[in-house]
Amino acid sequence: MTNRNYRNIVSLILFAVLALMGCTGNGGTQHEQRPTDTTYTQRAAMMVYDYDPVRALQIVDSAVIVGNLSEVWADVNRARIYSQSQMSERLDSMLGGAKGVRLDTAKAIGERLFKHDSLQNNIRMHQDVLEILVYTAWQQGDTTAWLQRSHQLVDVCRQQGAETEALRTEAELGGALCIQGQQAQGMARLDSVIGALGSLDPFRFNELDAFIIASKRKIGVLSDQGQYVETLPLARRIIELLDDYEQHPDKYHDSTYREPANDVERAEYIRFYHSQAQGFITAAYTALDSKGSMNEAYEKIERTMRDATAREHLARFCLNIY
């Protein structure tokens, strides 16, 4: 069964249900499904898409029928579900069984939307579609498309004032450049992003999360090159920020979609990244210890951290004067 046929069947079923509802209650007065109804909304679909993508697709189809979602925005949500749900095998099976067909479908929808008139007049939709195309290209290993769409995403984010999102994507580009052998250019971009994120005011959860991701990308590059000592200032800074976030969560609250929704999710977020940062520190000391005496290693670490602090202050000074 094709996806289009699937949606048509769902539509017919829902119309029949609505017709039956109109014949009951309130003395026979028909119940009018209004856009204020919350059963079939984009938010409802996005709350379940990660673990129940089929249900999420049904909600999206139904949201179009009852007038809560335009067909164009519905396609944006369908592409996001196909590209980002963790239930990849289930989606591949639903679409015919071939491995990765969900990504082909997401890419086809995204590229069709990219040419749609609505996209040109809606920068938020433009950003959403580019995020989907970037993520899909990355999963498919299409480096050329990934780089092209990532540069476009940075531009669109900045057009609407979403500087943190632009810097987040810049960090991914910096890491990719390093992997491709453009070490100087990639590392310069990572340093620029980390410095810019650290100087943003306000510095709330979105900035914290982007800073952690950018720092991890730089730590990964440095570790691959055996420059473990230079990973320590970044790992320690991540731990400092996480400790502050744990003690003062209200200070970081910004209602962005990435922010943990409750105390349990926040604790898990802190535990996960705190553990990773501590792992980076342990790996660095282990590698350094294997190369010589620990006293020499400690001295080298302290020198590096002082140098890194000086570079960080210089980067912030330059950002402020330009």
Coordinates of C-alpha atoms in Angstrom, one line a residue:
M1 CA 0.0 0.0 0.0
T2 CA 1.5 3.4 -0.9
N3 CA 1.7 6.2 1.6
R4 CA -0.8 8.3 -0.5
N5 CA -3.4 5.4 -0.4
Y6 CA -2.8 4.9 3.3
R7 CA -3.6 8.6 3.9
N8 CA -6.7 8.4 1.7
I9 CA -8.0 5.5 3.7
V10 CA -7.4 7.2 7.0
S11 CA -9.2 10.3 5.7
L12 CA -12.2 8.3 4.6
I13 CA -12.4 6.6 8.0
L14 CA -12.2 9.9 9.9
F15 CA -14.8 11.5 7.7
A16 CA -17.1 8.6 8.5
V17 CA -16.5 8.9 12.2
L18 CA -17.2 12.7 12.1
A19 CA -20.4 12.0 10.3
L20 CA -21.6 9.6 12.9
M21 CA -20.6 12.1 15.7
G22 CA -22.8 14.7 14.0
C23 CA -25.9 12.5 14.4
T24 CA -25.6 12.0 18.1
G25 CA -26.1 14.2 21.2
N26 CA -27.3 17.8 21.7
G27 CA -30.7 16.9 20.3
G28 CA -29.4 15.9 17.0
T29 CA -27.3 19.1 16.5
Q30 CA -24.2 18.3 14.5
H31 CA -20.9 18.7 16.3
E32 CA -18.5 20.9 14.4
Q33 CA -14.8 20.0 14.7
R34 CA -13.0 23.3 15.2
P35 CA -9.3 24.3 15.0
T36 CA -9.3 24.5 18.8
D37 CA -9.6 20.8 19.1
T38 CA -6.4 19.3 20.5
T39 CA -6.7 15.6 19.6
Y40 CA -5.3 16.2 16.1
T41 CA -2.6 18.8 16.1
Q42 CA 1.0 19.1 15.1
R43 CA 2.0 19.1 18.8
A44 CA 0.2 15.9 19.4
A45 CA 1.9 14.2 16.5
M46 CA 5.4 15.4 17.5
M47 CA 4.8 14.1 21.0
V48 CA 4.7 10.5 19.8
Y49 CA 6.6 10.4 16.5
D50 CA 9.8 9.2 18.0
Y51 CA 8.4 5.9 19.3
D52 CA 5.1 5.6 17.4
P53 CA 5.6 7.1 13.9
V54 CA 2.6 5.4 12.4
R55 CA 0.3 7.0 15.0
A56 CA 2.0 10.3 14.4
L57 CA 1.3 10.1 10.7
Q58 CA -2.3 9.3 11.4
I59 CA -2.6 12.4 13.6
V60 CA -1.0 14.6 10.9
D61 CA -3.5 13.3 8.3
S62 CA -6.4 13.9 10.7
A63 CA -5.1 17.4 11.6
V64 CA -5.4 18.4 8.0
I65 CA -9.0 17.0 7.8
V66 CA -10.2 19.0 10.8
G67 CA -8.5 22.2 9.7
N68 CA -5.7 22.3 12.3
L69 CA -2.9 21.9 9.8
S70 CA -2.3 23.0 6.2
E71 CA -1.3 20.4 3.7
V72 CA 2.1 22.1 3.3
W73 CA 2.9 22.0 7.0
A74 CA 1.6 18.5 7.1
D75 CA 4.2 17.5 4.6
V76 CA 6.9 19.2 6.7
N77 CA 5.8 17.1 9.7
R78 CA 5.7 13.9 7.6
A79 CA 9.2 14.5 6.3
R80 CA 10.4 15.1 9.9
I81 CA 8.7 11.8 11.1
Y82 CA 10.3 9.8 8.3
S83 CA 13.7 11.2 8.8
Q84 CA 14.0 11.5 12.6
S85 CA 11.8 8.8 14.2
Q86 CA 13.9 6.1 16.0
M87 CA 11.5 3.4 14.7
S88 CA 13.3 3.2 11.3
E89 CA 12.6 -0.4 10.5
R90 CA 8.9 0.0 11.2
L91 CA 8.7 3.0 8.8
D92 CA 10.7 1.2 6.1
S93 CA 8.4 -1.8 6.4
M94 CA 5.3 0.4 6.1
L95 CA 6.8 2.1 3.0
G96 CA 7.6 -1.2 1.2
G97 CA 10.4 -2.9 3.2
A98 CA 13.6 -1.6 1.5
K99 CA 16.1 -0.4 4.1
G100 CA 16.4 3.3 4.1
V101 CA 13.3 4.0 2.0
R102 CA 12.0 6.3 4.8
L103 CA 15.0 8.5 4.2
D104 CA 14.4 8.5 0.4
T105 CA 10.8 9.5 1.2
A106 CA 11.8 12.3 3.6
K107 CA 14.3 13.6 1.1
A108 CA 11.7 13.6 -1.7
I109 CA 9.2 15.5 0.4
G110 CA 11.8 18.0 1.6
E111 CA 13.1 18.7 -1.9
R112 CA 9.5 19.2 -3.2
L113 CA 8.8 21.6 -0.3
F114 CA 12.0 23.5 -1.0
K115 CA 10.5 24.6 -4.3
H116 CA 7.1 25.4 -2.9
D117 CA 5.9 29.0 -2.9
S118 CA 5.0 28.8 0.8
L119 CA 8.6 28.2 1.7
Q120 CA 9.8 31.4 0.2
N121 CA 7.3 33.5 2.2
N122 CA 7.8 31.6 5.5
I123 CA 11.3 31.6 7.0
R124 CA 10.3 29.3 9.9
M125 CA 9.2 26.7 7.3
H126 CA 12.3 27.3 5.4
Q127 CA 14.4 26.5 8.4
D128 CA 12.4 23.4 9.3
V129 CA 12.7 22.0 5.8
L130 CA 16.5 22.7 5.7
E131 CA 16.9 21.0 9.1
I132 CA 15.2 17.9 7.7
L133 CA 17.3 17.9 4.5
V134 CA 20.5 18.4 6.5
Y135 CA 19.7 15.5 8.8
T136 CA 18.6 13.2 6.0
A137 CA 21.7 13.9 3.9
W138 CA 23.9 13.1 7.0
Q139 CA 22.1 9.8 7.6
Q140 CA 22.5 8.9 4.0
G141 CA 26.2 9.7 3.9
D142 CA 25.7 12.3 1.2
T143 CA 28.5 14.7 2.2
T144 CA 28.0 17.1 -0.8
A145 CA 24.3 17.6 -0.1
W146 CA 24.9 17.8 3.7
L147 CA 27.5 20.6 3.3
Q148 CA 25.3 22.5 0.8
R149 CA 22.2 22.3 2.9
S150 CA 24.1 23.1 6.1
H151 CA 25.4 26.4 4.7
Q152 CA 21.9 27.3 3.6
L153 CA 20.6 26.5 7.0
V154 CA 23.1 28.8 8.7
D155 CA 22.0 31.7 6.4
V156 CA 18.3 31.1 7.1
C157 CA 18.9 30.9 10.8
R158 CA 20.7 34.2 10.8
Q159 CA 18.0 35.8 8.7
Q160 CA 15.4 35.2 11.4
G161 CA 17.8 36.1 14.3
A162 CA 18.3 32.5 15.4
E163 CA 22.0 33.0 16.2
T164 CA 22.3 30.0 18.5
E165 CA 20.9 27.6 15.9
A166 CA 23.2 29.1 13.3
L167 CA 26.2 28.5 15.5
R168 CA 25.1 25.0 16.3
T169 CA 25.2 24.2 12.5
E170 CA 28.5 26.1 12.2
A171 CA 30.0 23.7 14.7
E172 CA 28.9 20.7 12.7
L173 CA 30.4 22.2 9.6
G174 CA 33.7 22.9 11.5
G175 CA 33.9 19.3 12.6
A176 CA 33.2 18.1 9.1
L177 CA 35.9 20.2 7.6
C178 CA 38.4 18.7 10.1
I179 CA 37.3 15.2 9.1
Q180 CA 37.8 16.1 5.5
G181 CA 41.4 17.1 6.1
Q182 CA 40.8 20.9 6.2
Q183 CA 42.2 21.0 9.7
A184 CA 43.1 24.7 10.1
Q185 CA 39.8 25.9 8.6
G186 CA 37.7 23.5 10.6
M187 CA 39.4 24.1 13.9
A188 CA 39.2 27.9 13.4
R189 CA 35.4 27.6 12.8
L190 CA 35.0 25.4 15.9
D191 CA 37.0 27.9 18.0
S192 CA 34.9 30.8 16.7
V193 CA 31.7 29.0 17.5
I194 CA 32.7 28.0 21.0
G195 CA 33.9 31.6 21.7
A196 CA 30.7 33.1 20.3
L197 CA 28.4 30.8 22.2
G198 CA 30.3 31.5 25.5
S199 CA 29.7 35.2 25.0
L200 CA 26.0 35.1 24.2
D201 CA 23.7 36.9 26.6
P202 CA 21.4 35.6 27.8
F203 CA 23.1 32.2 28.1
R204 CA 20.2 29.8 28.7
F205 CA 19.5 26.2 27.9
N206 CA 19.6 26.4 24.1
E207 CA 23.1 28.1 24.4
L208 CA 24.2 25.6 27.0
D209 CA 23.2 22.7 24.8
A210 CA 24.8 24.2 21.7
F211 CA 28.0 24.9 23.6
I212 CA 28.2 21.3 24.8
I213 CA 27.7 19.9 21.3
A214 CA 30.3 22.3 19.8
S215 CA 32.8 21.4 22.6
K216 CA 32.2 17.7 22.0
R217 CA 32.9 18.2 18.2
K218 CA 36.2 19.9 19.1
I219 CA 37.1 17.3 21.7
G220 CA 36.5 14.5 19.1
V221 CA 38.8 16.2 16.6
L222 CA 41.5 16.8 19.2
S223 CA 41.3 13.2 20.5
D224 CA 41.6 11.8 17.0
Q225 CA 44.9 13.7 16.6
G226 CA 46.2 12.6 20.0
Q227 CA 46.0 16.1 21.4
Y228 CA 44.4 14.9 24.6
V229 CA 45.8 17.7 26.8
E230 CA 43.8 20.3 24.9
T231 CA 40.5 18.4 25.5
L232 CA 40.7 19.0 29.2
P233 CA 39.7 22.7 29.4
L234 CA 36.6 22.0 27.3
A235 CA 35.6 18.9 29.3
R236 CA 36.0 20.7 32.6
R237 CA 34.0 23.7 31.3
I238 CA 31.2 21.3 30.3
I239 CA 31.1 19.9 33.8
E240 CA 31.1 23.4 35.4
L241 CA 28.2 24.5 33.3
L242 CA 26.2 21.3 34.0
D243 CA 26.8 21.7 37.7
D244 CA 25.5 25.2 37.5
Y245 CA 22.5 24.1 35.5
E246 CA 21.7 21.4 38.1
Q247 CA 21.9 24.0 40.9
H248 CA 20.1 26.8 39.1
P249 CA 17.7 25.3 36.5
D250 CA 15.5 28.4 36.5
K251 CA 18.4 30.5 35.3
Y252 CA 18.6 28.4 32.1
H253 CA 14.9 28.0 31.4
D254 CA 14.0 29.2 27.9
S255 CA 11.0 27.0 26.8
T256 CA 12.9 25.9 23.6
Y257 CA 11.9 22.5 22.3
R258 CA 15.3 21.1 23.3
E259 CA 14.9 21.9 27.0
P260 CA 14.1 18.9 29.2
A261 CA 10.4 19.0 30.0
N262 CA 10.6 18.0 33.7
D263 CA 12.9 17.2 36.6
V264 CA 13.5 13.6 35.5
E265 CA 14.5 14.5 32.0
R266 CA 16.7 17.3 33.3
A267 CA 18.5 14.9 35.6
E268 CA 19.0 12.4 32.8
Y269 CA 20.4 15.1 30.5
I270 CA 22.8 16.3 33.2
R271 CA 23.9 12.7 34.0
F272 CA 24.4 11.8 30.4
Y273 CA 26.6 14.7 29.4
H274 CA 28.4 14.9 32.8
S275 CA 29.4 11.2 32.3
Q276 CA 30.6 11.9 28.8
A277 CA 32.7 14.9 29.9
Q278 CA 34.2 12.9 32.8
G279 CA 35.0 10.2 30.3
F280 CA 36.9 12.7 28.1
I281 CA 39.0 13.7 31.2
T282 CA 39.7 10.1 32.2
A283 CA 40.8 9.3 28.6
A284 CA 43.1 12.3 28.5
Y285 CA 44.8 11.5 31.7
T286 CA 45.2 7.8 30.8
A287 CA 46.7 8.7 27.4
L288 CA 49.1 11.3 29.0
D289 CA 50.1 8.9 31.8
S290 CA 51.1 6.3 29.2
K291 CA 53.5 8.7 27.5
G292 CA 55.6 9.7 30.5
S293 CA 55.6 10.7 34.2
M294 CA 52.3 12.0 35.7
N295 CA 54.2 15.1 37.1
E296 CA 55.1 16.1 33.6
A297 CA 51.6 15.4 32.4
Y298 CA 50.1 17.6 35.2
E299 CA 52.5 20.4 34.4
K300 CA 51.6 20.2 30.7
I301 CA 47.9 20.2 31.5
E302 CA 48.1 23.3 33.7
R303 CA 50.1 25.2 31.1
T304 CA 47.6 24.2 28.4
M305 CA 44.7 25.3 30.6
R306 CA 46.3 28.7 31.2
D307 CA 46.9 29.1 27.5
A308 CA 43.3 28.1 26.7
T309 CA 41.9 30.6 29.2
A310 CA 44.0 33.3 27.7
R311 CA 42.8 32.4 24.2
E312 CA 39.2 32.4 25.4
H313 CA 39.5 35.9 26.9
L314 CA 41.1 37.2 23.7
A315 CA 38.3 35.6 21.6
R316 CA 35.7 37.3 23.7
F317 CA 37.5 40.7 23.5
C318 CA 37.7 40.4 19.7
L319 CA 34.0 39.6 19.5
N320 CA 33.1 42.6 21.6
I321 CA 35.1 45.1 19.6
Y322 CA 34.1 44.0 16.1

